[in-house]
PDB file of C-alpha atoms in Angstrom:
ATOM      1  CA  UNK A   1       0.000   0.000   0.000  1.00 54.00           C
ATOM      2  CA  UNK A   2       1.331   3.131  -1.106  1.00 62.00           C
ATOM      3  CA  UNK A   3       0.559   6.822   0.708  1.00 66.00           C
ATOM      4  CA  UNK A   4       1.121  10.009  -0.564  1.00 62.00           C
ATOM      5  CA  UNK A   5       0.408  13.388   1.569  1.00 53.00           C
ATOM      6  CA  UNK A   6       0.262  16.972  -0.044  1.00 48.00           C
ATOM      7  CA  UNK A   7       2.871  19.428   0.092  1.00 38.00           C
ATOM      8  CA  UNK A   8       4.925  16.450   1.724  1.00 34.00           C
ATOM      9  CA  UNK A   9       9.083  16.739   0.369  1.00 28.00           C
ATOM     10  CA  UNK A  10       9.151  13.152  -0.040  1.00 26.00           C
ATOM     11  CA  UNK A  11       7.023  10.284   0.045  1.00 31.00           C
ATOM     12  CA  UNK A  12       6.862   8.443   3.495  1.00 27.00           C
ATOM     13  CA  UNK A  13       5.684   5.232   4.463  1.00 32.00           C
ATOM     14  CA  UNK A  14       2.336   4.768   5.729  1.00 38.00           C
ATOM     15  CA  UNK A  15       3.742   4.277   9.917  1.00 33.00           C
ATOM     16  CA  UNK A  16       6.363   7.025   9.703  1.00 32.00           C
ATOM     17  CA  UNK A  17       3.480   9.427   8.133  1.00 35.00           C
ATOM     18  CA  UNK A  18       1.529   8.252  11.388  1.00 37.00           C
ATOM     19  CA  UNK A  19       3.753   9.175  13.518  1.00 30.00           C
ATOM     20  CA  UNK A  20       4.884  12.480  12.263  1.00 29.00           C
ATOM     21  CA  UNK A  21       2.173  14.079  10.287  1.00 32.00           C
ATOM     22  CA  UNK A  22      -0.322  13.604  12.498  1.00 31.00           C
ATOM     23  CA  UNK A  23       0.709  14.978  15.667  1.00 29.00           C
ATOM     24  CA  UNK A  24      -0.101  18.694  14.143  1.00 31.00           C
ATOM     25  CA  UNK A  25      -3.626  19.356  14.198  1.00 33.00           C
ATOM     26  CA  UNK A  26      -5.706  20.117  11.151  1.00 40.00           C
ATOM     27  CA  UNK A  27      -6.172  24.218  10.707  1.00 42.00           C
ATOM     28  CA  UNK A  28     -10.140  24.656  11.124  1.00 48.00           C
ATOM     29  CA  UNK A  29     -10.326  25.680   7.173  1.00 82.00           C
ATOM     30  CA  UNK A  30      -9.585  22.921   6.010  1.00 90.00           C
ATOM     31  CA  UNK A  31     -10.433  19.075   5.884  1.00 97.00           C
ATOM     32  CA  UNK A  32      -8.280  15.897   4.809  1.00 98.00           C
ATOM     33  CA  UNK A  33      -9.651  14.230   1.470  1.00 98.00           C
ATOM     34  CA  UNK A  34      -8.045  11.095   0.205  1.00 98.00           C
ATOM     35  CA  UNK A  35      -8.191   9.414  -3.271  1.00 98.00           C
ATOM     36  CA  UNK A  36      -7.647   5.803  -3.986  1.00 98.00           C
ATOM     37  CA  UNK A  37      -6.087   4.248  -6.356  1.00 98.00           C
ATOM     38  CA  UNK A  38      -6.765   0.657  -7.323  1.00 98.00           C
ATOM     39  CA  UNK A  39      -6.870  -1.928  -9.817  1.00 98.00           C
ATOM     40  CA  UNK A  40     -10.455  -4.218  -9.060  1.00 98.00           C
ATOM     41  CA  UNK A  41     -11.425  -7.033 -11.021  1.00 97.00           C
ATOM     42  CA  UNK A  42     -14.289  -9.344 -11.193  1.00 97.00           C
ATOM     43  CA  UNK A  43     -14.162 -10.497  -8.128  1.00 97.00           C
ATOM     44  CA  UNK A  44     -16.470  -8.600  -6.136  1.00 98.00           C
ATOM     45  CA  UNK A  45     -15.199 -10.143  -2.596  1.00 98.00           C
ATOM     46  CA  UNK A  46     -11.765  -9.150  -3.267  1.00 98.00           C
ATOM     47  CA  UNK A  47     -12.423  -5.850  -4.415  1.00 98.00           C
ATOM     48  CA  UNK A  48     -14.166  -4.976  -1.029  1.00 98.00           C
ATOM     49  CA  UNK A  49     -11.389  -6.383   1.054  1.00 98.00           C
ATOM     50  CA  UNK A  50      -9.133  -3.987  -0.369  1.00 98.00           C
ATOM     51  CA  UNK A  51     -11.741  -1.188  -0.330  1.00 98.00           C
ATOM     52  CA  UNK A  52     -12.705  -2.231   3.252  1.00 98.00           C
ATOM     53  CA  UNK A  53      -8.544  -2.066   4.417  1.00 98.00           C
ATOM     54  CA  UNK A  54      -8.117   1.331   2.246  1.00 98.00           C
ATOM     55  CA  UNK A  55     -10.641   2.773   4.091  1.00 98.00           C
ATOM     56  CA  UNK A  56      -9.342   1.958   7.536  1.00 97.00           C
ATOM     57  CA  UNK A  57      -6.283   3.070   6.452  1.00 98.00           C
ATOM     58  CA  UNK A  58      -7.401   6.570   5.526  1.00 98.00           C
ATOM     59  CA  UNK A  59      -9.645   6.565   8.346  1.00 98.00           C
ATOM     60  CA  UNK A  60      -6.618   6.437  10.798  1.00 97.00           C
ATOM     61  CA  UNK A  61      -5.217   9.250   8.270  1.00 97.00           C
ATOM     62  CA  UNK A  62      -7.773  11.937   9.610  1.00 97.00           C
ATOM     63  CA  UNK A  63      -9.305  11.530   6.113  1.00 98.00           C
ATOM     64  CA  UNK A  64     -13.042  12.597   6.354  1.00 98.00           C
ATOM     65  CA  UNK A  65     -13.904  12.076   2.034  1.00 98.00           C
ATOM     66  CA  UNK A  66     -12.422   9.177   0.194  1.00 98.00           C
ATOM     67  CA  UNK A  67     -12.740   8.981  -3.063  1.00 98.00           C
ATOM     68  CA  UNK A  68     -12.718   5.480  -4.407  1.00 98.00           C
ATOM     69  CA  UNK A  69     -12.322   5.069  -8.872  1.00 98.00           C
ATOM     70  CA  UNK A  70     -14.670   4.104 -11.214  1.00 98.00           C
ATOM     71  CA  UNK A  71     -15.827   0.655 -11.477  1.00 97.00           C
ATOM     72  CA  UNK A  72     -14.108   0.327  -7.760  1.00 98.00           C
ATOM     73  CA  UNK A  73     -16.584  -2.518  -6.958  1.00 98.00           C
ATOM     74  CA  UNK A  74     -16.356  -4.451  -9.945  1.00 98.00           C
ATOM     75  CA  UNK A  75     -14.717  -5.000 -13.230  1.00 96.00           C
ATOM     76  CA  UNK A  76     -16.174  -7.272 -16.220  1.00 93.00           C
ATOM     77  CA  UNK A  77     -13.895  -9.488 -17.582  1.00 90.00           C
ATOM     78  CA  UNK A  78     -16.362 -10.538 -20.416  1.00 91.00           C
ATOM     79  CA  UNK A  79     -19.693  -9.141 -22.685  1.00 87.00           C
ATOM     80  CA  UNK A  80     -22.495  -9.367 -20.181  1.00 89.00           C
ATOM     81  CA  UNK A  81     -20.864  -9.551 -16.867  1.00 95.00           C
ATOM     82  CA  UNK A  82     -21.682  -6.446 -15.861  1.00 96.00           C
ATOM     83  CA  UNK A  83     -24.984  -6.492 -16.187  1.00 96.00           C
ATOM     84  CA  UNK A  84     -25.938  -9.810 -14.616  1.00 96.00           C
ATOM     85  CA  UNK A  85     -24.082  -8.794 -11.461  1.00 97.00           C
ATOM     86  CA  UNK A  86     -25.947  -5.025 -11.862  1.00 98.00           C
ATOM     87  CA  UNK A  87     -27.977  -3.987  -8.685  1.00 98.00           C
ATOM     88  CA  UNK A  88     -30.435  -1.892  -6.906  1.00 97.00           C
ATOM     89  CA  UNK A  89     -28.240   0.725  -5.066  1.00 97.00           C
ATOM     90  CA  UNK A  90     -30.189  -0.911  -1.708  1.00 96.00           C
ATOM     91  CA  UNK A  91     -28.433  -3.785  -3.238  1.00 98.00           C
ATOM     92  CA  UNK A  92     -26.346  -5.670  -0.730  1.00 98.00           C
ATOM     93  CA  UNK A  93     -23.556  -4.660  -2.381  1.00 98.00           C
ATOM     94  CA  UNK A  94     -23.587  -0.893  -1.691  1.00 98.00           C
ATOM     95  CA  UNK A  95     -25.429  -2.231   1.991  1.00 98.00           C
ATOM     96  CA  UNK A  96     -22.168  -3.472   2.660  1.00 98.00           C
ATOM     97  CA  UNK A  97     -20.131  -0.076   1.470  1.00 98.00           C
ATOM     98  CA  UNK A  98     -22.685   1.686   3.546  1.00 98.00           C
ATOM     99  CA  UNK A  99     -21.591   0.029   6.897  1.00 98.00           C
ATOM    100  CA  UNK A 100     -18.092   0.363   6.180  1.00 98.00           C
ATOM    101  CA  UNK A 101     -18.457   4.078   6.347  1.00 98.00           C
ATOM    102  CA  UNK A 102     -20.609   3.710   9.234  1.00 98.00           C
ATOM    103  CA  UNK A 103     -18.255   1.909  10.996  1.00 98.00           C
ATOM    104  CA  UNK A 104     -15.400   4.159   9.993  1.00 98.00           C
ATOM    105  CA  UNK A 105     -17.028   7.140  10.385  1.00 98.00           C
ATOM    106  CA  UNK A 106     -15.931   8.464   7.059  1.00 98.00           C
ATOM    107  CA  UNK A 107     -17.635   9.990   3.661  1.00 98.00           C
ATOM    108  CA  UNK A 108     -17.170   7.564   0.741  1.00 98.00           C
ATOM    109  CA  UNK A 109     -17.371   8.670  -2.628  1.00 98.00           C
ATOM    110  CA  UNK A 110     -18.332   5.493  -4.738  1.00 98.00           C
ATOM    111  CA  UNK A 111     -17.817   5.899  -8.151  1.00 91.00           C
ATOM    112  CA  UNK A 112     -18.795   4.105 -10.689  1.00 92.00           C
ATOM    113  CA  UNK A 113     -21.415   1.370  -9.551  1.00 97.00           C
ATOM    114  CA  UNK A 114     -23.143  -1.202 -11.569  1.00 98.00           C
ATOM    115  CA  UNK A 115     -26.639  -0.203 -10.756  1.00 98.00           C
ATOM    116  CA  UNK A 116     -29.532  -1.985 -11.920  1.00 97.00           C
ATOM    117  CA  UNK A 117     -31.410   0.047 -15.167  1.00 96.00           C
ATOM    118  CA  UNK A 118     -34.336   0.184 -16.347  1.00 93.00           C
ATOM    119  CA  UNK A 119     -34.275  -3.045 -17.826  1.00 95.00           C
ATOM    120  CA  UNK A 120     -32.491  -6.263 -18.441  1.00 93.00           C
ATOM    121  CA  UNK A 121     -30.979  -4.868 -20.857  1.00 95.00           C
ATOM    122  CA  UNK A 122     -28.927  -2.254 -19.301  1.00 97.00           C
ATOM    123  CA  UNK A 123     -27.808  -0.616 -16.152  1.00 97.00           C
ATOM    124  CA  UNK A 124     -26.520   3.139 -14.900  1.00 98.00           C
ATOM    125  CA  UNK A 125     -23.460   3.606 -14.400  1.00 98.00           C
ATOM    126  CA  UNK A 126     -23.987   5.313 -10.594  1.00 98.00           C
ATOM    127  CA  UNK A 127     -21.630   7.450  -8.468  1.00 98.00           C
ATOM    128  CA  UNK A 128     -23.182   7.295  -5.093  1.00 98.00           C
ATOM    129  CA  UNK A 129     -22.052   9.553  -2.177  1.00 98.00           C
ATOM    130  CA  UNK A 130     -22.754   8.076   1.313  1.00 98.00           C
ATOM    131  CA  UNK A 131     -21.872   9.878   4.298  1.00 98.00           C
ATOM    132  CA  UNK A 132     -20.450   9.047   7.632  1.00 98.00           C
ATOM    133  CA  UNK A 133     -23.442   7.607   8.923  1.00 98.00           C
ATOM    134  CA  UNK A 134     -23.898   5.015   6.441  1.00 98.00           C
ATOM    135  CA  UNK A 135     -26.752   7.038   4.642  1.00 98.00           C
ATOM    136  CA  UNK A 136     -26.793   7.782   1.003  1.00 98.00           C
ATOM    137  CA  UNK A 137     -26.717  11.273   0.204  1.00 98.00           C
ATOM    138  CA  UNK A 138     -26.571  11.993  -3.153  1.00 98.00           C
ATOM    139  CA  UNK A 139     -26.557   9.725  -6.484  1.00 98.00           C
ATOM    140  CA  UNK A 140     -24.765  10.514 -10.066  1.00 98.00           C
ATOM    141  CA  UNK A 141     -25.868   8.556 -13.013  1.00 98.00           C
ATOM    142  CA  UNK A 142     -22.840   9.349 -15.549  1.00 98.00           C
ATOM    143  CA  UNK A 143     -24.135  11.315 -18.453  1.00 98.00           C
ATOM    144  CA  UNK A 144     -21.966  11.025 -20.623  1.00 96.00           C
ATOM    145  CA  UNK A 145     -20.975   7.345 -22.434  1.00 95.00           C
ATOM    146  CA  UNK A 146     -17.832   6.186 -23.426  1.00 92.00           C
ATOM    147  CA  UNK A 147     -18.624   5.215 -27.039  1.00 89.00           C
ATOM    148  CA  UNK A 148     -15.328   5.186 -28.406  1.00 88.00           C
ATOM    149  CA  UNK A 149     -12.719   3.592 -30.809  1.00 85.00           C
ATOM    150  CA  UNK A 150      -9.375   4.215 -28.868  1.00 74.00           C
ATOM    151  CA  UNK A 151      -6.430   4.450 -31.310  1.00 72.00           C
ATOM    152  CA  UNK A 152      -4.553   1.201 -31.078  1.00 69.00           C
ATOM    153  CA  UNK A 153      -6.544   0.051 -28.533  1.00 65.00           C
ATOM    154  CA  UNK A 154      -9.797  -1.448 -28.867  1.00 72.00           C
ATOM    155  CA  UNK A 155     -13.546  -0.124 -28.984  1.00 81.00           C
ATOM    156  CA  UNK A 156     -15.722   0.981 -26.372  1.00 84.00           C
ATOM    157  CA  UNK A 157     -19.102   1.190 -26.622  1.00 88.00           C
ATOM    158  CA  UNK A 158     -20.724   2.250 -23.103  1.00 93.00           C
ATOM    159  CA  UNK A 159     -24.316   2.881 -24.474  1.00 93.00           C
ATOM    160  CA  UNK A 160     -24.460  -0.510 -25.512  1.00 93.00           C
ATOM    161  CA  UNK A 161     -25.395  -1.477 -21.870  1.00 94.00           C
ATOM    162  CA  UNK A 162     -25.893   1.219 -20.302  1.00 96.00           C
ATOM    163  CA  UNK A 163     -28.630   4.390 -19.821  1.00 97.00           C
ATOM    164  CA  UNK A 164     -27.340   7.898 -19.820  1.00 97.00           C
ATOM    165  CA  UNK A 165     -28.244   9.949 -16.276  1.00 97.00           C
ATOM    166  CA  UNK A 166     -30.419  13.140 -16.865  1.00 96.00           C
ATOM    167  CA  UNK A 167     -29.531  15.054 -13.677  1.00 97.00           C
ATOM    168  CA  UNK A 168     -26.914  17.238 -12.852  1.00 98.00           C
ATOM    169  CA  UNK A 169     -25.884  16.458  -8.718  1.00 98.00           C
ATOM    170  CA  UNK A 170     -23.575  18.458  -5.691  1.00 98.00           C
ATOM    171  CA  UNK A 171     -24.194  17.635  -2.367  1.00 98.00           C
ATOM    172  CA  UNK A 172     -22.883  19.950   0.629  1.00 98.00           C
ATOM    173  CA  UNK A 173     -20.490  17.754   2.936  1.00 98.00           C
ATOM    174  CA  UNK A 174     -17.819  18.267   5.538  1.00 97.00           C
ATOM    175  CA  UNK A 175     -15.308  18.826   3.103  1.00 97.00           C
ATOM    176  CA  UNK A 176     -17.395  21.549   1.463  1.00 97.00           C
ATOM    177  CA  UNK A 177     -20.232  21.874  -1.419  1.00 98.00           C
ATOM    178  CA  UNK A 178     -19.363  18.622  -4.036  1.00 98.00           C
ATOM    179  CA  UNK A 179     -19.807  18.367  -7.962  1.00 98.00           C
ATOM    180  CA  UNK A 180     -20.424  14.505  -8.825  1.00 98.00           C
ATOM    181  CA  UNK A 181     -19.060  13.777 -12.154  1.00 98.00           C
ATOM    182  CA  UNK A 182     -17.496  10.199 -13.717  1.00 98.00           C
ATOM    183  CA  UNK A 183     -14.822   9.287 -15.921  1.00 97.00           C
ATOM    184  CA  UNK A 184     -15.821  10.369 -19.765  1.00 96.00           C
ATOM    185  CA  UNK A 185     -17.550  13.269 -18.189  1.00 98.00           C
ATOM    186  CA  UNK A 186     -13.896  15.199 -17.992  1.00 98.00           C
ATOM    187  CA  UNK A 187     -13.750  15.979 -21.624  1.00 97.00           C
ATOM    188  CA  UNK A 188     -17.243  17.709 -21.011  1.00 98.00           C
ATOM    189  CA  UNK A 189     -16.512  21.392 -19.904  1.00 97.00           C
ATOM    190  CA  UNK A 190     -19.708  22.498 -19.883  1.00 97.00           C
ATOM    191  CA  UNK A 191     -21.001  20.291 -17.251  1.00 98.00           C
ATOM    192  CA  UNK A 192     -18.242  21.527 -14.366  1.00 98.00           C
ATOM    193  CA  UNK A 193     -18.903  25.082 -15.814  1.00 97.00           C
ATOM    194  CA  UNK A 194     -22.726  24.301 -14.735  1.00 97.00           C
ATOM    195  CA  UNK A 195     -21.272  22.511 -10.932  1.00 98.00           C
ATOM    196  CA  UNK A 196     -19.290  25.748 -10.416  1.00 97.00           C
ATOM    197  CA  UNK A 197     -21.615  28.561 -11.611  1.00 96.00           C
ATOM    198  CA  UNK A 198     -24.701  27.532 -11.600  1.00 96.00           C
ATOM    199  CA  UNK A 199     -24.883  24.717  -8.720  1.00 97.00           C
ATOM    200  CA  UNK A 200     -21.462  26.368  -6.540  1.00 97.00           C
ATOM    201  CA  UNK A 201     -19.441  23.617  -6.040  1.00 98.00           C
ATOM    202  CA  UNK A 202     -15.969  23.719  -4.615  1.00 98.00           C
ATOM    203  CA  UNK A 203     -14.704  20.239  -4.806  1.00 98.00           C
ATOM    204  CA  UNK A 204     -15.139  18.205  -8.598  1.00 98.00           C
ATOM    205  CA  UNK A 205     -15.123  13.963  -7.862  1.00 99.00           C
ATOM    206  CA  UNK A 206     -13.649  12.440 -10.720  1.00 98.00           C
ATOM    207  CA  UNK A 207     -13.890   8.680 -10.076  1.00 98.00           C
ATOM    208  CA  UNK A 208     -12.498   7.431 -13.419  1.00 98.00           C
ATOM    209  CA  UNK A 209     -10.860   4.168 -15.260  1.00 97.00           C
ATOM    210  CA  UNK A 210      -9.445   5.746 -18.272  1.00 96.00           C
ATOM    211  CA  UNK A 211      -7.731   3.641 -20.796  1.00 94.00           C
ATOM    212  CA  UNK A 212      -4.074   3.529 -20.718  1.00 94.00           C
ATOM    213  CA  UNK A 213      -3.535   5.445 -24.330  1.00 93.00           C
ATOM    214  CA  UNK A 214      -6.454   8.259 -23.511  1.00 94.00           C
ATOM    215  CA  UNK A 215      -4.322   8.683 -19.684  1.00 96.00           C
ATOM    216  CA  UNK A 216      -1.155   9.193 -21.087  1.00 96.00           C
ATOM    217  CA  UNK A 217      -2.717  11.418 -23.724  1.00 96.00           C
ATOM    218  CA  UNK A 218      -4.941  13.835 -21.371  1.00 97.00           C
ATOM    219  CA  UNK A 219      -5.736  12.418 -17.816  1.00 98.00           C
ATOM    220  CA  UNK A 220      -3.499  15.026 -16.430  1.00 98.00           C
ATOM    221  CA  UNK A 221      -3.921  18.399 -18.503  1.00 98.00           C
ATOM    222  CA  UNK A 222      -7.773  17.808 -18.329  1.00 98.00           C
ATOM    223  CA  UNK A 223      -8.069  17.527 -14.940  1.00 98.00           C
ATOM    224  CA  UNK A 224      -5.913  20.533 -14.234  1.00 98.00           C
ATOM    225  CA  UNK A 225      -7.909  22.179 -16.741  1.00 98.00           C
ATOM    226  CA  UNK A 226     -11.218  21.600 -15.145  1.00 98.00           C
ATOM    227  CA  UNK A 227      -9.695  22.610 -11.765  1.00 98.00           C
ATOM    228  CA  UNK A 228      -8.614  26.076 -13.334  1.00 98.00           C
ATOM    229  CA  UNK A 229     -11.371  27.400 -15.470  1.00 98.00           C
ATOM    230  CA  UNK A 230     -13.895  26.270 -11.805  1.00 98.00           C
ATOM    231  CA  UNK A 231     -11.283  27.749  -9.875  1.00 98.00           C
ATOM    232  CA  UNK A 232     -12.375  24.241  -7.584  1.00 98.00           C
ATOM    233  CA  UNK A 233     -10.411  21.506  -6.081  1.00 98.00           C
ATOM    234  CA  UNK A 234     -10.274  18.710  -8.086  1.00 98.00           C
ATOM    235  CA  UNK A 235      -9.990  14.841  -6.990  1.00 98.00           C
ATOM    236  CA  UNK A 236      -9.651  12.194  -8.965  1.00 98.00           C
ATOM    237  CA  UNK A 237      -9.091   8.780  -7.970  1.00 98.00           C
ATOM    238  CA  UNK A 238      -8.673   6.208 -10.650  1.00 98.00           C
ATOM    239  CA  UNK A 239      -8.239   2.729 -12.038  1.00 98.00           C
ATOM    240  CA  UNK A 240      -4.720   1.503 -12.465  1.00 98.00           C
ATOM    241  CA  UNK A 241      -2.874  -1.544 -14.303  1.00 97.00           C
ATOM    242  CA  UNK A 242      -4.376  -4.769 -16.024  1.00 96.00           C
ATOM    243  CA  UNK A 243      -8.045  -5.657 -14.658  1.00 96.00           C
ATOM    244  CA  UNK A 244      -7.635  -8.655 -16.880  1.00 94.00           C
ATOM    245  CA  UNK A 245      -6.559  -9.597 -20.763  1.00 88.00           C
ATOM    246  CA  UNK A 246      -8.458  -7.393 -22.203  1.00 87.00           C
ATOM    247  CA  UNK A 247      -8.681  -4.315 -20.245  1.00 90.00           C
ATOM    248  CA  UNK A 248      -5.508  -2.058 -18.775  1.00 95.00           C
ATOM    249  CA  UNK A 249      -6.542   1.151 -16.640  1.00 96.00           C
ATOM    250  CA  UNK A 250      -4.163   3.948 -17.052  1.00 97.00           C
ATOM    251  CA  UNK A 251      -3.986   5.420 -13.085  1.00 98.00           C
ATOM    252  CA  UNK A 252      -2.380   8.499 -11.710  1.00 98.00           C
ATOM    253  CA  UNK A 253      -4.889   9.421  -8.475  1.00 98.00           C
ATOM    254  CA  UNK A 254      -4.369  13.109  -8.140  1.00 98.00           C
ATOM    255  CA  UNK A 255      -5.858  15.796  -5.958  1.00 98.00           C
ATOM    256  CA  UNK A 256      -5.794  19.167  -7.453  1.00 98.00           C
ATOM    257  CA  UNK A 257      -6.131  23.279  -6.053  1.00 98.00           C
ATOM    258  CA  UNK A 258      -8.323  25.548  -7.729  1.00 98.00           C
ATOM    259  CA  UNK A 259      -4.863  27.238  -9.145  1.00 98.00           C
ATOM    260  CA  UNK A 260      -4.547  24.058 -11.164  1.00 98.00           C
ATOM    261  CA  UNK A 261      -1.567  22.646  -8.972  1.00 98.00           C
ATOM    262  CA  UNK A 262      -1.512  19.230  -7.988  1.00 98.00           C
ATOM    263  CA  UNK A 263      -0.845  19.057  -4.640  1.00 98.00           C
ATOM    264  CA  UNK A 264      -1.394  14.938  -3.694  1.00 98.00           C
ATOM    265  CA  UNK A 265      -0.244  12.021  -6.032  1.00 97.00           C
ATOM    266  CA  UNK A 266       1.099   8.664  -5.440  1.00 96.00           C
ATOM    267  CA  UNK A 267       4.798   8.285  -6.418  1.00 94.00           C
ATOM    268  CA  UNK A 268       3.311   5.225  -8.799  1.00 95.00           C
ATOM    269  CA  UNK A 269       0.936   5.549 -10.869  1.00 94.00           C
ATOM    270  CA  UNK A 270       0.243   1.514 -11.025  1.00 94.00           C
ATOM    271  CA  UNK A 271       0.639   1.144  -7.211  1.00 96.00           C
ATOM    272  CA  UNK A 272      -2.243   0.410  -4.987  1.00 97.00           C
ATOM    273  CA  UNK A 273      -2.987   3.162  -2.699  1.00 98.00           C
ATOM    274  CA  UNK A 274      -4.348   6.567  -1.497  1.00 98.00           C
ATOM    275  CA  UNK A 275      -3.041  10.280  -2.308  1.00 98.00           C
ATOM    276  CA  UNK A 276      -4.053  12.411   0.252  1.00 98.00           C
ATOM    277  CA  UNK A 277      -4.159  16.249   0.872  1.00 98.00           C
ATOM    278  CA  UNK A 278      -6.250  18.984   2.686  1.00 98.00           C
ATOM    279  CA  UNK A 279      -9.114  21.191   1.241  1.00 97.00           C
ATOM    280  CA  UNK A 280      -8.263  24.813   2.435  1.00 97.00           C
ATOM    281  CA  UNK A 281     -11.938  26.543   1.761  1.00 96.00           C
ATOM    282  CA  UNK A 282      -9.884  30.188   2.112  1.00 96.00           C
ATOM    283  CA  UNK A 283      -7.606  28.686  -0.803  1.00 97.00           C
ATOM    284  CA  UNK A 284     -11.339  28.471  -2.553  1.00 97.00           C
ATOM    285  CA  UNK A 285     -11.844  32.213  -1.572  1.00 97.00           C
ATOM    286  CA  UNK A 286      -8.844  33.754  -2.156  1.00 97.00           C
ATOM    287  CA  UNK A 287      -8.516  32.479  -5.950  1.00 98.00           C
ATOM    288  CA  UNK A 288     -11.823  33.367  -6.804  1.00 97.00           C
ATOM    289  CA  UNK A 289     -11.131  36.809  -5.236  1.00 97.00           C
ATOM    290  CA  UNK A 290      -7.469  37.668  -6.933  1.00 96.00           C
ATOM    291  CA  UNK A 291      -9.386  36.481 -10.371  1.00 95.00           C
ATOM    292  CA  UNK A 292     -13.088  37.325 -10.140  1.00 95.00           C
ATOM    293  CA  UNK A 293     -14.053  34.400 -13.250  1.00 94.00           C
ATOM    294  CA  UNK A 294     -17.579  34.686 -12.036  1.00 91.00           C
ATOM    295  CA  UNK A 295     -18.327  38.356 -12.368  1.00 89.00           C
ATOM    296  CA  UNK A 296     -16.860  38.415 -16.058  1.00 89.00           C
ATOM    297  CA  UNK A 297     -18.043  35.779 -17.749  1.00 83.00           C
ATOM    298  CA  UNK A 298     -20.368  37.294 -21.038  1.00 82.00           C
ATOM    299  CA  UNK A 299     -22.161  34.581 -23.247  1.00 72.00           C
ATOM    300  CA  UNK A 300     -22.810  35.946 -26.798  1.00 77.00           C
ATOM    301  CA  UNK A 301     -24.532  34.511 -29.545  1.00 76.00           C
ATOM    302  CA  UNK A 302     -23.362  32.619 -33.032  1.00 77.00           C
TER     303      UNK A 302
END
């Protein structure tokens, strides 16, 4: 298990961050988020043991969000597999995510989850929110499909299984006023443009399991890009290494300022772990005061 802090010189193991880090106390403005980075397969059982130990882990970290990737629960290794394992989101599946935060006293941000659609035929593809009680708080059905043919990859095509959400969703938390978005979503500027001015977000989630080629490509320089032009913080925890034969998850869990610097990332992008760092709500302030986006934006016509 790897763990990366922001702002940290180097990056410390998880017992000498313990007994360091943690003796300061956290500044009253701000509040510890932590994004994981994983690589889950079809083995549901498996994929919730390492959930369930991540989030103990980042409980004892003073984390109060974690973020957990797209698909975190489950990964198809075959046509179909998805949807015969698809659920209600009072499913037992997310029952069981919902008492691990309960009994860790920590937000989860579930991204990604095989819920049951509207019919047999398909399913949504769900980020569900679920706060420190064990209660659901807010759920994202991803908008926007993957329907693509990756260059020297292989094709994708999302909409194939799955129903497109409607709704755009934030949800006020601990760790401030959150924009639920998934994966494909990222290359979609107008829907954080809508989180940040119209809904007044402050944190973007950004569960994801982009392919290898597309990572390399533009994981990064989108996600800093979204965090500039919202002027929010940005957290994305993602998908890394081979799931199985067919499908490799690029990785790279970062947490991002709203100046566009990245402030938490593992030092491997294929490792198994969590990238953690601390939302500073008078960082939110003080950016959107020294470059006042909101009061000069001016929409004209074609």
């Amino acid at each position: 298990m790897a763990l990366s802090v922001a702002r940290s010189p180097i990056h410390r193991s998880l017992s000498s961050f313990r007994s360091s880090a943690f003796k300061c106390s956290m500044a009253a403005s701000s509040m510890r988020v932590g994004a994981v980075q994983m690589t889950s397969t079809n083995d549901i059982e498996a994929n919730f043991n390492t959930c369930s130990r991540l989030v103990k882990e980042a409980s004892a970290a003073g984390v109060k969000l974690l973020c957990f990737p797209e698909s975190f629960s489950f990964v198809s290794s075959r046509d179909g597999e998805s949807l015969e394992i698809a659920e209600p989101i009072d499913g037992p599946i997310m029952r069981r995510y919902c008492s691990l935060a309960r009994e860790s006293k920590i937000w989860l941000s579930l991204g990604g989850f095989q819920e049951k659609g509207p019919d047999d035929a398909h399913l949504h593809n769900t980020h569900v929110l679920v706060d420190d009680t064990g209660n659901i708080k807010s759920i994202y059905r991803k908008i926007h499909l993957f329907d693509v043919d990756v260059p020297g990859n292989m094709v994708y095509k999302e909409s194939d299984f799955t129903t497109p959400g409607q709704e755009i969703v934030v949800e006020d938390s601990p760790v401030g006023r959150l924009g639920l978005t998934v994966c494909y979503d990222l290359r979609f500027p107008k829907l954080y443009q809508q989180l940040r001015f119209q809904c007044h977000a402050q944190v973007l989630l950004v569960p994801a399991a982009f392919t290898r080629v597309t990572g390399e490509a533009h994981w990064e320089i989108l996600l800093r890009a979204r965090a500039i032009e919202t002027q929010c913080y940005v957290v994305a925890a993602a998908q890394t290494g081979k799931h199985n034969e067919k499908r490799e998850s690029y990785g790279d869990s970062l947490i991002i300022d709203p100046w566009g610097r990245i402030i938490a990332r593992l030092p491997d992008r294929l490792s198994i772990g969590i990238a953690i760092a601390d939302i500073d709500f008078s960082n939110i302030d003080s950016v959107r005061t020294r470059m006042p986006i909101s009061k000069h934006q001016k929409l004209g016509s074609c």
